[in-house]
Amino acid sequence: EHAIPQTETTAGPRAAILGWPIAHSRSPVIHGFWLAEHGIAGTYERIAVPPEEIAAFLAAYPEKGLVGGNVTVPHKEAAYRATAGRTDAIATRLGAVNTLWLEDGRLCGGNTDAHGFVANLDEGAPGWDAAPGPAVVLGAGGAAKAVLFGLESRGFGPIHLVNRTRARAEDVAAIFPGTVRAAGFDDLPALLPDARLVVNTTSLGMVGQPPLEIDLAPLAADALVTDAVYVPLETPLLAAARARGLATVDGLGMVLHQAVPGFERWFGLRPAVTPALRARLLADIGG
Ligand code: ATR
């Protein structure tokens, strides 16, 4: 018996996520799972890029040896500026890029967060958009914009955008004229009876944050409640909805599904969101 030495002539395609800070990003776990699952000799790494360096980093991207990757907080808007004119329709609308790739040596940008949102509901609540109508979205940050795009694309409206800071809700609503209307938490008792769907995109309910305390009693019995927060998996909001007998979908699938289009672009194979991947990410969150 003799061993054949493994000569690693190529390390395979390299992808990376850029953020600041970046240590807690779970994207490397997701992409690492898929690379191993499919035996692809590629890598997906974390790169911490401080805000003052992101513009130069993106300008030099084609020389970094990367095939592409992701961009997270606080660099999604900088990535949009760096790829202006070479962004997909969603990124163009939202002014935010979360996925990068190279075409003819030039940096291009897309936004897969809206896909993550709708694909999670397609999987967790099949038929959720069969009779679209009014919806309530809580929070007006980056996640909210992607959720609003996803809901609008599936025919929902009017969508009431409820935020603590009213001016921020109005700024985001202006991206979706005719569909999204700014509102405040005081408006919820009047808005909930007609809502087909309630989505939390605020950080409330996340581990270490106060719970999101809203009274779900006015919601119709067939309304759906979902949360972009996925640590913990069952947020106080989802627990309250379940206690009321409402259908719920947790937020873990949103982060898993948003990763699918990027992986396909960089590594050439459309990966699946499986129970094994969910379990892998849950283990990572728990540990
Ligand atoms: P992301 O980009 O991840 O969506 P973000 O831009 O930091 O996150 O936005 C966080 C959201 O949570 C905002 O809508 C914020 O409300 P404000 O715009 O009024 O700041 C909301 N949020 C955070 N803490 C909150 C709190 N204690 N009460 C109500 N809303 C809160």
Coordinates of C-alpha atoms in Angstrom, one line a residue, residues 13-268:
P13 CA -12.5 29.7 -6.1
R14 CA -12.3 32.1 -3.1
A15 CA -15.4 34.0 -1.9
A16 CA -15.7 36.2 1.2
I17 CA -18.0 38.3 3.3
L18 CA -17.0 41.9 4.1
G19 CA -18.3 43.6 7.2
W20 CA -17.3 45.5 10.3
P21 CA -17.4 43.8 12.7
I22 CA -17.5 40.5 11.0
A23 CA -16.7 37.8 13.6
H24 CA -20.3 36.9 14.2
S25 CA -21.4 36.5 10.6
R26 CA -22.9 33.1 9.9
S27 CA -22.4 33.2 6.2
P28 CA -19.1 31.2 6.3
V29 CA -21.0 28.4 8.1
I30 CA -23.7 28.3 5.4
H31 CA -21.3 28.4 2.5
G32 CA -18.8 26.1 4.2
F33 CA -21.6 23.5 4.6
W34 CA -22.5 23.6 0.9
L35 CA -18.9 23.5 -0.2
A36 CA -18.3 20.4 1.9
E37 CA -21.6 18.9 0.9
H38 CA -20.8 19.1 -2.8
G39 CA -17.0 18.5 -2.5
I40 CA -16.2 21.8 -4.1
A41 CA -12.6 22.9 -3.5
G42 CA -13.5 26.5 -2.8
T43 CA -13.4 28.7 0.3
Y44 CA -15.6 31.3 1.9
E45 CA -13.9 33.6 4.4
R46 CA -14.6 36.5 6.6
I47 CA -12.8 39.8 5.9
A48 CA -13.1 42.6 8.4
V49 CA -13.0 45.9 6.5
P50 CA -13.3 49.1 8.5
P51 CA -15.7 51.8 7.1
E52 CA -12.8 54.1 6.1
E53 CA -11.3 51.4 4.0
I54 CA -14.3 49.9 2.2
A55 CA -14.3 52.2 -0.8
A56 CA -10.7 51.4 -1.6
F57 CA -11.2 47.7 -0.9
L58 CA -14.1 47.6 -3.4
A59 CA -12.3 49.7 -6.0
A60 CA -9.4 47.1 -5.9
Y61 CA -11.8 44.1 -5.7
P62 CA -10.8 42.6 -9.1
E63 CA -7.2 42.3 -7.9
K64 CA -8.1 40.6 -4.5
G65 CA -8.2 37.0 -5.9
L66 CA -11.9 36.7 -5.0
V67 CA -14.6 35.5 -7.3
G68 CA -17.2 37.4 -5.3
G69 CA -18.9 37.2 -2.0
N70 CA -21.2 39.0 0.4
V71 CA -21.4 42.4 2.0
T72 CA -23.0 43.0 5.4
V73 CA -23.5 45.9 7.8
P74 CA -22.3 48.6 7.5
H75 CA -21.1 48.3 3.9
K76 CA -24.2 47.5 1.9
E77 CA -24.7 51.1 0.7
A78 CA -20.9 51.5 0.0
A79 CA -21.1 48.3 -2.1
Y80 CA -24.1 49.8 -4.0
R81 CA -22.1 52.9 -4.8
A82 CA -19.1 50.8 -5.9
T83 CA -21.2 48.8 -8.3
A84 CA -23.5 51.6 -9.5
G85 CA -24.6 50.9 -13.1
R86 CA -23.8 47.2 -12.6
T87 CA -26.5 46.2 -10.0
D88 CA -29.5 44.0 -10.3
A89 CA -33.1 45.4 -10.2
I90 CA -33.6 44.8 -6.4
A91 CA -30.3 46.4 -5.4
T92 CA -30.9 49.3 -7.6
R93 CA -34.3 49.9 -6.0
L94 CA -33.1 49.5 -2.4
G95 CA -29.8 51.3 -2.9
A96 CA -28.1 48.4 -1.0
V97 CA -25.9 45.5 -2.3
N98 CA -25.4 42.3 -0.3
T99 CA -23.9 40.1 -3.0
L100 CA -20.8 40.7 -5.2
W101 CA -19.5 39.0 -8.3
L102 CA -17.2 39.8 -11.2
E103 CA -18.2 40.0 -14.8
D104 CA -15.5 40.7 -17.4
G105 CA -13.2 41.8 -14.5
R106 CA -15.7 44.4 -13.3
L107 CA -17.4 44.3 -9.9
C108 CA -21.2 43.8 -10.0
G109 CA -23.8 43.8 -7.2
G110 CA -27.1 42.3 -6.3
N111 CA -29.4 42.0 -3.4
T112 CA -30.7 38.6 -2.3
D113 CA -32.4 39.6 1.0
A114 CA -35.9 39.9 -0.6
H115 CA -35.5 36.5 -2.1
G116 CA -34.5 35.1 1.3
F117 CA -37.6 36.6 2.8
V118 CA -40.1 35.2 0.3
A119 CA -38.4 31.9 -0.1
N120 CA -38.5 31.4 3.6
L121 CA -42.3 31.9 3.6
D122 CA -42.8 29.8 0.5
E123 CA -41.1 27.0 2.4
G124 CA -42.5 27.6 5.9
A125 CA -46.1 28.6 4.9
P126 CA -46.9 27.3 1.4
G127 CA -49.7 29.4 -0.1
W128 CA -49.0 32.4 2.2
D129 CA -49.4 34.7 -0.8
A130 CA -52.5 33.1 -2.4
A131 CA -54.7 36.0 -1.4
P132 CA -52.4 39.0 -0.8
G133 CA -53.8 42.0 1.0
P134 CA -52.8 44.5 3.7
A135 CA -49.7 43.7 5.7
V136 CA -47.9 45.3 8.6
V137 CA -44.1 45.5 8.7
L138 CA -42.4 46.6 12.0
G139 CA -39.0 48.4 11.7
A140 CA -37.5 50.6 8.9
G141 CA -33.9 49.5 8.6
G142 CA -32.2 47.5 5.9
A143 CA -34.0 44.3 6.5
A144 CA -37.4 46.1 6.3
K145 CA -36.6 47.4 2.8
A146 CA -35.9 43.9 1.6
V147 CA -39.1 42.6 3.2
L148 CA -41.1 45.4 1.6
F149 CA -39.7 44.6 -1.8
G150 CA -40.6 40.9 -1.3
L151 CA -44.2 41.7 -0.2
E152 CA -44.8 44.1 -3.0
S153 CA -43.5 41.6 -5.5
R154 CA -46.1 39.1 -4.3
G155 CA -48.9 41.6 -4.6
F156 CA -49.4 42.7 -1.0
G157 CA -50.7 46.2 -0.2
P158 CA -51.3 48.5 1.4
I159 CA -48.3 47.7 3.5
H160 CA -48.2 49.7 6.7
L161 CA -44.6 50.4 7.8
V162 CA -44.6 50.8 11.6
N163 CA -41.5 52.4 13.1
R164 CA -40.5 54.1 16.4
T165 CA -38.9 56.9 14.4
R166 CA -41.6 58.1 12.1
A167 CA -39.3 60.0 9.7
R168 CA -37.3 56.9 9.0
A169 CA -40.6 55.0 8.1
E170 CA -41.5 57.9 5.8
D171 CA -38.1 57.8 4.0
V172 CA -38.4 54.0 3.4
A173 CA -42.1 54.3 2.4
A174 CA -41.0 56.8 -0.3
I175 CA -39.1 53.9 -2.1
F176 CA -42.5 52.1 -2.6
P177 CA -45.0 54.8 -3.6
G178 CA -48.6 53.6 -3.7
T179 CA -47.8 50.4 -1.7
V180 CA -46.1 51.3 1.5
R181 CA -47.5 53.8 4.1
A182 CA -45.6 55.1 7.1
A183 CA -47.2 54.4 10.5
G184 CA -46.5 54.4 14.2
F185 CA -46.9 51.8 17.0
D186 CA -50.0 53.7 18.1
D187 CA -51.7 52.8 14.8
L188 CA -51.3 49.1 15.3
P189 CA -54.8 48.4 17.0
A190 CA -56.4 50.0 13.9
L191 CA -54.1 48.2 11.3
L192 CA -54.0 44.7 12.7
P193 CA -57.6 43.6 12.0
D194 CA -57.1 43.8 8.2
A195 CA -53.5 42.5 8.1
R196 CA -52.9 39.2 6.3
L197 CA -49.3 39.2 7.6
V198 CA -47.2 40.8 10.3
V199 CA -43.4 40.9 9.9
N200 CA -40.9 42.0 12.6
T201 CA -37.7 43.5 11.2
T202 CA -36.8 45.5 14.3
S203 CA -34.0 44.1 16.6
L204 CA -36.6 43.7 19.4
G205 CA -36.9 40.1 20.6
M206 CA -33.3 39.3 19.7
V207 CA -31.2 37.8 22.5
G208 CA -30.0 40.7 24.7
Q209 CA -32.7 43.0 23.5
P210 CA -36.1 43.8 25.0
P211 CA -39.0 41.8 23.6
L212 CA -41.3 43.3 21.0
E213 CA -44.5 43.7 23.0
I214 CA -47.5 44.2 20.7
D215 CA -51.0 43.0 21.3
L216 CA -51.8 40.5 18.6
A217 CA -55.5 40.1 19.8
P218 CA -56.9 42.2 16.9
L219 CA -55.3 39.9 14.2
A220 CA -57.6 37.7 12.1
A221 CA -57.3 33.9 12.9
D222 CA -55.8 33.2 9.5
A223 CA -53.1 35.9 9.7
L224 CA -49.4 34.9 9.5
V225 CA -46.7 36.2 11.8
T226 CA -43.0 36.0 10.9
D227 CA -39.8 37.4 12.4
A228 CA -36.5 38.4 10.8
V229 CA -34.9 37.8 14.2
Y230 CA -33.7 34.2 14.5
V231 CA -31.7 34.2 17.8
P232 CA -33.6 32.9 19.6
L233 CA -35.5 30.9 17.0
E234 CA -38.8 31.4 18.9
T235 CA -38.9 35.1 19.7
P236 CA -41.4 36.4 22.2
L237 CA -43.5 37.7 19.2
L238 CA -43.6 34.2 17.6
A239 CA -44.4 32.6 21.0
A240 CA -47.3 35.0 21.5
A241 CA -48.6 34.4 18.0
R242 CA -48.4 30.6 18.5
A243 CA -50.2 30.9 21.8
R244 CA -53.0 32.7 20.0
G245 CA -53.2 29.8 17.5
L246 CA -51.7 31.8 14.6
A247 CA -49.4 30.4 11.9
T248 CA -45.8 31.5 12.3
V249 CA -42.5 31.2 10.4
D250 CA -39.2 31.8 12.1
G251 CA -36.4 33.9 10.6
L252 CA -33.7 31.3 10.2
G253 CA -34.7 30.3 6.7
M254 CA -34.4 34.0 5.6
V255 CA -30.7 34.0 6.2
L256 CA -30.3 30.5 4.7
H257 CA -32.2 31.3 1.5
Q258 CA -30.6 34.7 0.9
A259 CA -27.3 32.8 0.6
V260 CA -28.5 30.5 -2.3
P261 CA -28.2 32.8 -5.3
G262 CA -24.7 33.9 -4.3
F263 CA -23.4 30.4 -3.9
E264 CA -24.8 29.5 -7.3
R265 CA -23.1 32.5 -8.9
W266 CA -19.7 31.9 -7.4
F267 CA -19.5 28.1 -7.4
G268 CA -21.8 27.1 -10.2

